[in-house]
XYZ file of C-alpha atoms in Angstrom:
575
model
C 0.648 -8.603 -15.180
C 4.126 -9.111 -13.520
C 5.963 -6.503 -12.175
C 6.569 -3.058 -14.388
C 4.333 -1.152 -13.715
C 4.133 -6.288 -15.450
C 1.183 -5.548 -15.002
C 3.232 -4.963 -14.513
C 3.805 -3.802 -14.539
C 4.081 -2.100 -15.043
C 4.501 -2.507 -15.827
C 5.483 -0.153 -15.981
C 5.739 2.014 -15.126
C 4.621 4.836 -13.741
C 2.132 7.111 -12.264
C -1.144 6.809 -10.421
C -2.414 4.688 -13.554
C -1.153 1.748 -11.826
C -2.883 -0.604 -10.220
C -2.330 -1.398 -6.683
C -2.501 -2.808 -3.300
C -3.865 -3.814 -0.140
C -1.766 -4.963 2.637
C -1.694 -8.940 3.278
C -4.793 -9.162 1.408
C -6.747 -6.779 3.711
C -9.068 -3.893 3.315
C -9.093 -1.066 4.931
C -12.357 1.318 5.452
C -13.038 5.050 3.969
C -15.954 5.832 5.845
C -17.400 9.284 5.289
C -15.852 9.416 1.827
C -18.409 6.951 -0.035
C -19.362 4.558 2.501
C -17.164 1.635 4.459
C -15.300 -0.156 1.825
C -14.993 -4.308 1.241
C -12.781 -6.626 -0.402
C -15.619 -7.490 -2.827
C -18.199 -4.924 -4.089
C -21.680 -5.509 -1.498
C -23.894 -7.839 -3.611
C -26.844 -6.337 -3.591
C -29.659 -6.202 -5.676
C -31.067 -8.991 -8.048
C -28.396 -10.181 -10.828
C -28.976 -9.223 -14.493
C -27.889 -11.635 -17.315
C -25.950 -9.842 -19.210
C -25.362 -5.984 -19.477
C -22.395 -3.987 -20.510
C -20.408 -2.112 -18.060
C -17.568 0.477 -18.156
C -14.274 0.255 -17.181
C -12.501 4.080 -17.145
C -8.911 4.906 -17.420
C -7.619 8.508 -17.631
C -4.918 7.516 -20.433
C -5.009 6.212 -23.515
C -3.506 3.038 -24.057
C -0.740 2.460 -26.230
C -2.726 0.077 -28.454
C -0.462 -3.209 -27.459
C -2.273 -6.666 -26.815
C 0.503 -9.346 -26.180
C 2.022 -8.694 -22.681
C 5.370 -9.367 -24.197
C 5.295 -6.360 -25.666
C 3.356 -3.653 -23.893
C 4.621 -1.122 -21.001
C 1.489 0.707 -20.843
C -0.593 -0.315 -17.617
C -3.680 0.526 -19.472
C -2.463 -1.938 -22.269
C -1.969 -4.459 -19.091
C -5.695 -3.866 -17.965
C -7.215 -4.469 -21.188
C -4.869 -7.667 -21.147
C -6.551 -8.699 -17.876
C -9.659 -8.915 -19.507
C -8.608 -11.210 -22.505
C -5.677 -13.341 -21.323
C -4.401 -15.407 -18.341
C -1.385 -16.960 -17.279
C -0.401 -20.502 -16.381
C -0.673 -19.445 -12.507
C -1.789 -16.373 -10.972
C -1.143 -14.557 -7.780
C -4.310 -14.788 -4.588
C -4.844 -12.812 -1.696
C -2.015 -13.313 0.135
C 0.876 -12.670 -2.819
C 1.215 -16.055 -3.426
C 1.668 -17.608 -6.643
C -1.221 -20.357 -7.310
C -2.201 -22.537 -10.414
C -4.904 -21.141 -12.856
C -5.077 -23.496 -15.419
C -1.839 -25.706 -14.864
C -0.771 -27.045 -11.901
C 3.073 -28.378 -11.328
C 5.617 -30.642 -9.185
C 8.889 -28.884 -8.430
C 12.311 -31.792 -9.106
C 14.017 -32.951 -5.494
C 17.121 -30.324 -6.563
C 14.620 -27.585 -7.008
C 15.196 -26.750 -11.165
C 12.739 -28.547 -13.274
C 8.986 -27.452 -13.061
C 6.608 -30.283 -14.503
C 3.774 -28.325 -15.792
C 0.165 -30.190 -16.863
C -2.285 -27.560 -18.264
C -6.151 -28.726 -17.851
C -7.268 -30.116 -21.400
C -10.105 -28.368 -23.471
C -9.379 -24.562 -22.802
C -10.390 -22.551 -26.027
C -9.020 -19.883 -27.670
C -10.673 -16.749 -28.526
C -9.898 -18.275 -32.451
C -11.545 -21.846 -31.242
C -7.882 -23.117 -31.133
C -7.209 -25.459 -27.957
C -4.423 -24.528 -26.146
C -1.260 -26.977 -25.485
C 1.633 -26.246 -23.853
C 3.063 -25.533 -27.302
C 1.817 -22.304 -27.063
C 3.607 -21.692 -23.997
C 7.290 -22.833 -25.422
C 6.163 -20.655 -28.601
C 6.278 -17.347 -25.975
C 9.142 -18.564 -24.107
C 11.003 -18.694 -27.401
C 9.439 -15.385 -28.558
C 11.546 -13.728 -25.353
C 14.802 -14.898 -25.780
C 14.641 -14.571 -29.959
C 17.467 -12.503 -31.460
C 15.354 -10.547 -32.956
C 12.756 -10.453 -29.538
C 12.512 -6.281 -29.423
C 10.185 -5.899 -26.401
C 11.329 -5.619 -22.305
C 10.937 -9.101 -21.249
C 13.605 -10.795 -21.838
C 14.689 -11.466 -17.913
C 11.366 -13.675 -17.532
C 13.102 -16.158 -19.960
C 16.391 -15.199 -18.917
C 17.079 -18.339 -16.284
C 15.840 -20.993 -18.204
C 18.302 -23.074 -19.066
C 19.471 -22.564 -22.714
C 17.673 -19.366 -23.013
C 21.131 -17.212 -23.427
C 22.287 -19.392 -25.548
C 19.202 -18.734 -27.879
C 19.321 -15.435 -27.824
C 22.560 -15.386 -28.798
C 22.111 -17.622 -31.865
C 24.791 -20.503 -30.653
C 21.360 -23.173 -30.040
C 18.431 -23.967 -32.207
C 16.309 -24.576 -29.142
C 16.163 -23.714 -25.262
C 17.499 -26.801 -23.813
C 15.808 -26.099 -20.658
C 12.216 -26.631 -22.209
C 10.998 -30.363 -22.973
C 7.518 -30.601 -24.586
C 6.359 -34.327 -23.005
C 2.821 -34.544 -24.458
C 0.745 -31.534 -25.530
C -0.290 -30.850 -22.140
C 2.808 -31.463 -20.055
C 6.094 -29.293 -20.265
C 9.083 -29.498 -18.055
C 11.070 -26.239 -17.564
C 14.396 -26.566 -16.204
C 16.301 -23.559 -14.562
C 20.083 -22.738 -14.677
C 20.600 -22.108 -11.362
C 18.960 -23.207 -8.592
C 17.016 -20.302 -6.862
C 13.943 -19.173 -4.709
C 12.113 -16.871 -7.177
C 12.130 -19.066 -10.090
C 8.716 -19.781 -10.691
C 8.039 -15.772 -9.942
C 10.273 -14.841 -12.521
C 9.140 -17.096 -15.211
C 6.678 -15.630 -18.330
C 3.466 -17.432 -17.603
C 1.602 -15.760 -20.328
C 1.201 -18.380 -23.202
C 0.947 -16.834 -26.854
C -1.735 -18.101 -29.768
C 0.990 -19.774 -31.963
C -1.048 -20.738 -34.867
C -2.322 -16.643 -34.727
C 1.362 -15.763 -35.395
C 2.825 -17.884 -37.831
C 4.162 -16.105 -40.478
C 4.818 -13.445 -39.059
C 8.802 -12.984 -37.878
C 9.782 -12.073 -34.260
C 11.175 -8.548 -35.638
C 7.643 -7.886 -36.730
C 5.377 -9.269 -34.230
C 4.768 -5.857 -32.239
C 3.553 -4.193 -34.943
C 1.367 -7.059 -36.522
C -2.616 -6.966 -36.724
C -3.057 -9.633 -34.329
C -1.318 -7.377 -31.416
C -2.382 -4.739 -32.114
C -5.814 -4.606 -33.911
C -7.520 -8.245 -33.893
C -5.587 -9.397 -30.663
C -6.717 -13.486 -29.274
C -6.671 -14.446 -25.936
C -7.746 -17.007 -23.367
C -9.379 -14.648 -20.823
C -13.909 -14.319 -20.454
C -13.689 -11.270 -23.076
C -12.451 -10.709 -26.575
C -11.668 -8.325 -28.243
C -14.348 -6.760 -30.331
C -13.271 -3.089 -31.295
C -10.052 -0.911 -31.166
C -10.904 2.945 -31.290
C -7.255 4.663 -31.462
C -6.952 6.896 -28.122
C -11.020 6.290 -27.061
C -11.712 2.871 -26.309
C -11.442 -0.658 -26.638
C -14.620 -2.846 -27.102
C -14.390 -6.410 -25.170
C -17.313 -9.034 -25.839
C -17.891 -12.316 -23.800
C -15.988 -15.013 -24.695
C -19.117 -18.018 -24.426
C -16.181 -20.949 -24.367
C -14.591 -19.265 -21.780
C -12.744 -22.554 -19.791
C -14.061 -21.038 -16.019
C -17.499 -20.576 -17.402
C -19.798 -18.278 -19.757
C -19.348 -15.142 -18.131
C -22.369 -13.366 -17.007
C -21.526 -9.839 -18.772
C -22.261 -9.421 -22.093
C -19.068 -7.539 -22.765
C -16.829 -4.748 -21.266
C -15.851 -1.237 -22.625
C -12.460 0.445 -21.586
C -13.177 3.423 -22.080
C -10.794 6.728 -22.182
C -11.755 9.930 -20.234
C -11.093 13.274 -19.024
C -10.270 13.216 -15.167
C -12.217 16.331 -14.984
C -15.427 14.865 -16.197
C -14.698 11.755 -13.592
C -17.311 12.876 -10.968
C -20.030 13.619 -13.707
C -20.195 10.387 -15.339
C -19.852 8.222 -12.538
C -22.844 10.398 -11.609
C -24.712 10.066 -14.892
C -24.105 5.985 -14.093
C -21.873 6.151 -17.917
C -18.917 4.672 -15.905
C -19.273 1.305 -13.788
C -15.557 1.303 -12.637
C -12.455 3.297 -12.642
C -8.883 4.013 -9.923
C -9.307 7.509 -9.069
C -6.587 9.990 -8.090
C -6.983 11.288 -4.367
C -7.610 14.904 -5.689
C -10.895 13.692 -6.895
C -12.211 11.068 -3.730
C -14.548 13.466 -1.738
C -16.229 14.621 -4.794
C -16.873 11.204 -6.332
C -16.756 9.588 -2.584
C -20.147 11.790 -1.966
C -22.118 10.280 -4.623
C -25.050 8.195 -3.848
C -24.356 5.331 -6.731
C -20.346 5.030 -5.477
C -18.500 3.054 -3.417
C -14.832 3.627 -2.687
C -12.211 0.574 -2.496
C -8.952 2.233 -1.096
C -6.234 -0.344 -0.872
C -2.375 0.376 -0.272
C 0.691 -1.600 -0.771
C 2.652 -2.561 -3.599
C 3.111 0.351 -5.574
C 5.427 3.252 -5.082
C 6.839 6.999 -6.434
C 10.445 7.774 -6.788
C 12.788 10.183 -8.320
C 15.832 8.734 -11.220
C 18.247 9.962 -11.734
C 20.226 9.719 -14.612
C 23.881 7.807 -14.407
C 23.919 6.870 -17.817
C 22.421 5.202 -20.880
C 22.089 1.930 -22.295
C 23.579 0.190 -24.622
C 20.806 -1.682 -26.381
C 23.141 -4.194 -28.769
C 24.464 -5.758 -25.299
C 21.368 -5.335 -23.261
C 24.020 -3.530 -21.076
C 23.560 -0.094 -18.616
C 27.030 1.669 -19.598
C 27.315 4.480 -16.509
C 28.831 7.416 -18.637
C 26.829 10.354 -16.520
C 28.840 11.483 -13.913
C 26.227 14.210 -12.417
C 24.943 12.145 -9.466
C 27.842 10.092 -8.951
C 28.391 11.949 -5.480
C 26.433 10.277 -2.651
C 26.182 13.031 -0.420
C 24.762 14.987 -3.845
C 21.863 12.708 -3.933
C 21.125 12.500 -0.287
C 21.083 16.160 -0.466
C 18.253 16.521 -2.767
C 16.049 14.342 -1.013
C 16.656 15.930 2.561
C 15.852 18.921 0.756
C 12.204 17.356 -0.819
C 9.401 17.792 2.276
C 7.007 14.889 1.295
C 4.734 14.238 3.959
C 3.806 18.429 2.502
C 3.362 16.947 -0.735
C 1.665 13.900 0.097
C -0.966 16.830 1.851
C -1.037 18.862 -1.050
C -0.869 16.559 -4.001
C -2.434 13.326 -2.803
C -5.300 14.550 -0.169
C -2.630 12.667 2.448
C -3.224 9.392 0.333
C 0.210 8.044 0.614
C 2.744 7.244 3.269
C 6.503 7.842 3.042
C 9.245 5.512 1.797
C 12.567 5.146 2.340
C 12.917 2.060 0.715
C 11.361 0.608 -2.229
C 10.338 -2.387 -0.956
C 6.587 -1.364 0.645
C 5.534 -2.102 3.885
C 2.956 -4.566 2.646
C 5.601 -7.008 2.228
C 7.175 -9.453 4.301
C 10.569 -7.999 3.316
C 10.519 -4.863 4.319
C 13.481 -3.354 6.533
C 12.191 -1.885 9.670
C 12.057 1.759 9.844
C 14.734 1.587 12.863
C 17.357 0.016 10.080
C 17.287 2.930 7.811
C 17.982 6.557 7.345
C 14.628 8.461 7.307
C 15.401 11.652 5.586
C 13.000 13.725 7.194
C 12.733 17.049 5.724
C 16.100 19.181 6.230
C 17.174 21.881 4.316
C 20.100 22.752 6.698
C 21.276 19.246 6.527
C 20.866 19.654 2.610
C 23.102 22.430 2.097
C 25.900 20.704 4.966
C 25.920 17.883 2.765
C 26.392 20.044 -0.986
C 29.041 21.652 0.930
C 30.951 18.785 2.091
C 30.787 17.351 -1.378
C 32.184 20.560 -3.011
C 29.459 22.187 -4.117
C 29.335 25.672 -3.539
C 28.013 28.874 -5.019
C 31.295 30.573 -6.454
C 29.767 33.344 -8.150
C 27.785 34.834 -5.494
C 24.163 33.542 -7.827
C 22.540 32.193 -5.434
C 23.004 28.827 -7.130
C 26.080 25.926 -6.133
C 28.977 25.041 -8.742
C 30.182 21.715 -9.778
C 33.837 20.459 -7.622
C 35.079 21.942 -10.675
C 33.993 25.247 -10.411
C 31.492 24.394 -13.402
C 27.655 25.226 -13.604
C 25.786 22.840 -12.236
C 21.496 22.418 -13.615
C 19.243 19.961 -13.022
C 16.652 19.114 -16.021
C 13.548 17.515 -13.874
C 10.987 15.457 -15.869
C 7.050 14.717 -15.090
C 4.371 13.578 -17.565
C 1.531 15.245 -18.077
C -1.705 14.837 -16.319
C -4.437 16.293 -14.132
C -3.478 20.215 -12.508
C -1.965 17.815 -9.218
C 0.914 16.997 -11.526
C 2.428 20.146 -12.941
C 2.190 21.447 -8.745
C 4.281 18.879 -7.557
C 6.845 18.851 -10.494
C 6.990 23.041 -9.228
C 7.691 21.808 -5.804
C 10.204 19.534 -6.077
C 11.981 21.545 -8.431
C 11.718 24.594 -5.847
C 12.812 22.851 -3.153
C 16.462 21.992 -4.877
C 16.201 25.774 -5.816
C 15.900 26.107 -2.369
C 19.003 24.547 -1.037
C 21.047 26.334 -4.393
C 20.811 23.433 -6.390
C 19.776 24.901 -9.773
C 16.754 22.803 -11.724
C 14.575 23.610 -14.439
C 11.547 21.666 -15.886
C 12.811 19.260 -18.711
C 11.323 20.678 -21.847
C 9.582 23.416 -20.330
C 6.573 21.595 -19.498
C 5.241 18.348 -18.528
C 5.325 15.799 -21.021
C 2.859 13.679 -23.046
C 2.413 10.513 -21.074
C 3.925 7.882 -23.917
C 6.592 10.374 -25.455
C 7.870 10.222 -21.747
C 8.141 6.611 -21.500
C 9.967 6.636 -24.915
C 12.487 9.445 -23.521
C 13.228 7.359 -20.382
C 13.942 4.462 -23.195
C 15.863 6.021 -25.229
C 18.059 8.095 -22.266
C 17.073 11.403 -23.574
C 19.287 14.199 -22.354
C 16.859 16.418 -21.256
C 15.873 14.130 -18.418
C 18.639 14.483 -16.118
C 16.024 13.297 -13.268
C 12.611 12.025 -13.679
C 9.561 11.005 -11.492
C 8.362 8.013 -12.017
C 6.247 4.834 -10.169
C 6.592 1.217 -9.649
C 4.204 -1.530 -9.244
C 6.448 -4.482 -7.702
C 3.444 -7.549 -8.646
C 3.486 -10.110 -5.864
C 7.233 -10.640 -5.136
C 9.190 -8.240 -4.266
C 12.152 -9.344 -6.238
C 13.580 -5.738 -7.260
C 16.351 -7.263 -9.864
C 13.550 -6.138 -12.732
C 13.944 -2.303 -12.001
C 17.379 -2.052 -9.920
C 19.284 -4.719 -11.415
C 22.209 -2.705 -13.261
C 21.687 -4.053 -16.370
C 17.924 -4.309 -15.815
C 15.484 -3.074 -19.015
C 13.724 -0.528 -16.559
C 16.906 0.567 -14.600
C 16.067 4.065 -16.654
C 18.699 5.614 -13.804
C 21.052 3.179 -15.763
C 23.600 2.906 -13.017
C 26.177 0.405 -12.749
C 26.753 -1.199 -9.098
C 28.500 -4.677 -8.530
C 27.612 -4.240 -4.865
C 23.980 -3.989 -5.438
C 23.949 -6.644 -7.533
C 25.988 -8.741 -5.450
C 22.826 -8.012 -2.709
C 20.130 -8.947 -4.879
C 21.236 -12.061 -6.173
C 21.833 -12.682 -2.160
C 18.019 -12.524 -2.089
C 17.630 -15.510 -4.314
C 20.103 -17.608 -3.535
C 20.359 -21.147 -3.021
C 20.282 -20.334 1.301
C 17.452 -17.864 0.333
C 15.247 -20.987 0.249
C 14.934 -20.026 4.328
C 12.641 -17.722 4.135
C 14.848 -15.935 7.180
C 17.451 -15.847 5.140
C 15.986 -14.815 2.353
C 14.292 -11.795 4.569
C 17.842 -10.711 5.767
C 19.101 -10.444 2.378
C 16.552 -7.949 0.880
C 16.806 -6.425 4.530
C 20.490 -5.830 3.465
C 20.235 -4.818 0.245
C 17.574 -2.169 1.643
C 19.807 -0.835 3.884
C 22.307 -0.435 0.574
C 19.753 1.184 -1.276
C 18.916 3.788 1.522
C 22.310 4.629 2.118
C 23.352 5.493 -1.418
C 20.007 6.075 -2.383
C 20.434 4.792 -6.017
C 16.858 6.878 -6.814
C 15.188 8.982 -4.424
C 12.110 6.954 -2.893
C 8.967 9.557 -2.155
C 6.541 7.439 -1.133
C 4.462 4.415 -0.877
C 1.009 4.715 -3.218
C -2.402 4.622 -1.753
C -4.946 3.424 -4.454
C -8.342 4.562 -4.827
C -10.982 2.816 -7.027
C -14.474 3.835 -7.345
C -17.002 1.053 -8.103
C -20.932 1.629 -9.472
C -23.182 0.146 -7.113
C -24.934 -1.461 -10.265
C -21.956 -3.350 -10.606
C -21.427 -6.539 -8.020
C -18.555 -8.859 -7.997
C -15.464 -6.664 -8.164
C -13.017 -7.903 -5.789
C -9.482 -6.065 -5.281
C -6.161 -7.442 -3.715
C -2.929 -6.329 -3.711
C -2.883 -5.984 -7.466
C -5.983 -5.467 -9.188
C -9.624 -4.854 -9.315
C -9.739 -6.954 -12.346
C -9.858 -10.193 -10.308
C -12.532 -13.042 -11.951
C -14.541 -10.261 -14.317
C -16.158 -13.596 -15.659
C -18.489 -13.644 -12.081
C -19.261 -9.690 -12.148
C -22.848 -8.692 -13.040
C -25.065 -5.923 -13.015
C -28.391 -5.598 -10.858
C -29.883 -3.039 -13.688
């Protein structure tokens, strides 16, 4: 999936669910906790035709099969599974053809698309490039209600759909059923990247209007895809049964099917011991234990995925797709770098993820060719002097002798912190980032009084509930490192929902028309890092290691920067 936590990503979003990252397409070894770790799972052992095998995930999905729709990045792993796009993303970030390939126009804004004839729907339909245009349309209908709008957003025409003034998006040309020319409105670097490449079964929808497409049967309960597994069976909050797909268009995979399968982190260690799980991302907390077992191997990546603080500037204004900055509580700058001076994370990266993780002052991660060198930014290292110069300065002071700093008004000032709920790790470090602005006088409570279901949290952060006056949350960027999707001020995931001409101004720099020079293009998100440091428009924590613990039964697996998932139609099983 494509950045949000699109799967992005992301989804979506958030938390040590996501999926992540190895630098430049490198691994990195974990000997002593489960053996040295590869890029690809050892092959070892005789392959079996056939066999089932287990994928786990510690959350249950939100039950959403069309990537247009889902935030959940379990929903995004099942969709790995059962779908592809028209190009997807190697080794080395790059964006490659799957099953189209493409010529770019001499001015750089028409894409000439030719999909490979004779791939088969999970249904038996064939797929054309209709079905592409049909999700392209989907995302910039009216009455489109899901968060990905912005990958249809530069295609030329596409506002003027959504807005009901065309009957068409002028930018898309259907030449023969398996050519398609896109054409941009503006000229610039990232197009391709920020283009939906996720074609929908058209025929499997009709009937069924826009409005109601995210609640229909085919999304949600008998969902049809293009990937080497179908969908079988949906258990509500337990699992999701995938089968193999025979017409698959790379080949009959050798699996006979796949079970995602929900479970308690506690019982992690156990089952992977009892051989009932085959794969699963693990949380540091749990790596020696499972690291130790005799039938595990331990892929540890880093890279592209990231923790931060929001804060809230606002809410959104959903009629106008528009962030509308009517919160002034962080609008001081020296308020904000204040609480993170006063946050010590390499102690919570020690306590809370077994020193898994690295700091970040920007959220752009080092894996990328964009980052801003350490030298160019302001590292906040842990300063609770500095912290309490800086409240002071701003005018935030403890008038009534409580131990606990006033508005510049004179007015109470509270801080309602937000964390979803989780393994014993998460409730620690909500408690110590909440005591640590205690510390420095800034007063801050727990939003609710306790940490909060995982998918009423997401739909608090959508709907700009009060309570969440800051919130922790994660990011997994996909393969460019474009940040318009979650910083952009008007930006569907911009859940701070602050308003800044100046940042925007920085990130369109990035894709330009001169950011076609790579140098140039470097500079610019070098620029707008140094922006985002200074004023610190969320408070970046740190840079997420990712741990994934494979069966030895299982062969195959290969992770990069984004996924374990890679090719699940070659895995196999040796018993």
């Amino acid at each position: 999936m494509k950045k949000t936590s699109l799967w992005a990503i992301a989804l979506l979003l958030v938390m040590s669910m996501f999926l992540a990252a190895c630098s430049g397409g490198q691994t990195t070894s974990n000997e002593g906790e489960g053996g040295e770790k590869e890029g690809t799972s050892g092959e070892t052992g005789e392959a079996k035709e056939g066999g089932i095998v287990t994928f786990a995930v510690d959350t249950a999905p939100e039950g959403i099969f069309e990537g247009a729709f889902s935030g959940s990045a379990v929903d995004g792993n099942i969709q790995e599974f059962m779908t592809e796009g028209v190009y997807k993303v190697n080794d080395e970030l790059k964006y490659v053809p799957n099953f189209a390939e493409w010529e770019i126009s001499e001015d750089n804004l028409t894409y000439t698309f030719k999909f490979k004839e004779g791939i088969k729907w999970h249904n038996g339909e064939e797929l054309t490039v209709e079905d592409w245009k049909f999700a392209l349309e989907v995302l910039a209908d009216p009455d489109y209600n899901g968060p990905r709008y912005n990958y249809v957003s530069g295609v030329k025409g596409a506002k003027e759909y959504k807005e009901g003034k065309a009957d068409s998006i002028s930018g898309i040309e259907v030449v023969d059923p398996y050519t398609i020319k896109i054409t941009f409105a503006e000229k610039k670097v990232n197009n391709l990247e920020s283009l939906w490449s996720t074609p929908m079964p058209k025929k499997e929808y009709e009937g069924i209007a826009i409005k109601d497409l995210a609640e229909s049967d085919p999304v949600r309960k008998n969902p049809v895809g293009l990937g080497p597994f179908k969908v079988k069976k949906v258990q509500s909050g337990e699992y999701v049964e995938l089968e193999r797909f025979d017409d698959y268009w790379q080949g009959k995979p050798k699996l006979d099917g796949v079970i995602v399968k929900v479970i308690d982190p506690s019982l992690t260690a156990g089952a992977f011991e009892k051989g009932e799980i085959d794969l699963m991302g693990i949380r540091p907390a749990d790596l020696k234990q499972i690291g130790n077992l005799d039938n595990v191997t331990i892929e540890e990546t880093n890279g592209v995925a990231y923790s931060y603080i929001g804060l809230r500037f606002g809410t959104r204004d959903k009629a106008t797709a528009k962030s509308v900055q009517d919160n002034p509580k962080f609008e001081s700058k020296e308020l904000r770098q204040a609480l993170l001076y006063a946050i010590d994370r390499p102690a919570l990266i020690k306590a809370f993820l077994a020193g898994k993780a690295k700091v970040a002052n920007t959220v752009i991660p080092t894996a990328f060719w964009a980052t801003a060198p350490e030298s160019e930014l302001n590292e906040y290292k842990y300063d609770p002097k500095k912290a309490k110069e800086l409240l002071a300065e701003a005018g935030y002071k403890d008038t009534n002798g409580d131990g606990f700093v006033e508005d510049p008004d004179g007015k109470e000032f509270k801080i309602s912190f937000g964390h979803y709920a989780g393994p014993s790790e998460f409730e620690g470090r909500a408690k110590a980032i909440i005591q640590s602005w205690n510390d420095i006088g800034v007063k801050t409570e727990l939003a609710t009084g306790q940490l909060i279901e995982f998918n009423l949290y997401n739909e608090m952060k959508d709907n700009d509930d009060k309570s969440l006056d800051a919130f922790f949350g994660s990011w997994f960027t996909g393969a460019d490192p474009d940040p318009e999707a979650l910083w952009g001020s008007h930006a569907e995931w911009n859940y701070g929902r602050y308003v800044d001409e100046e940042n925007d101004k920085l990130i369109k720099a990035t894709a330009s028309d001169a950011a076609f020079d790579e140098e140039v293009r470097k500079q610019g998100f070098i620029d707008w890092q140094k922006y985002f440091n200074e004023n610190l428009l969320a408070l970046p924590l740190w840079e997420n290691m990712d741990l994934y613990a494979v069966n030895k039964r299982l062969q195959g697996v290969h992770v990069n920067a984004l996924t374990p998932l890679n090719d699940s139609y070659k895995w196999y099983v040796t018993e």
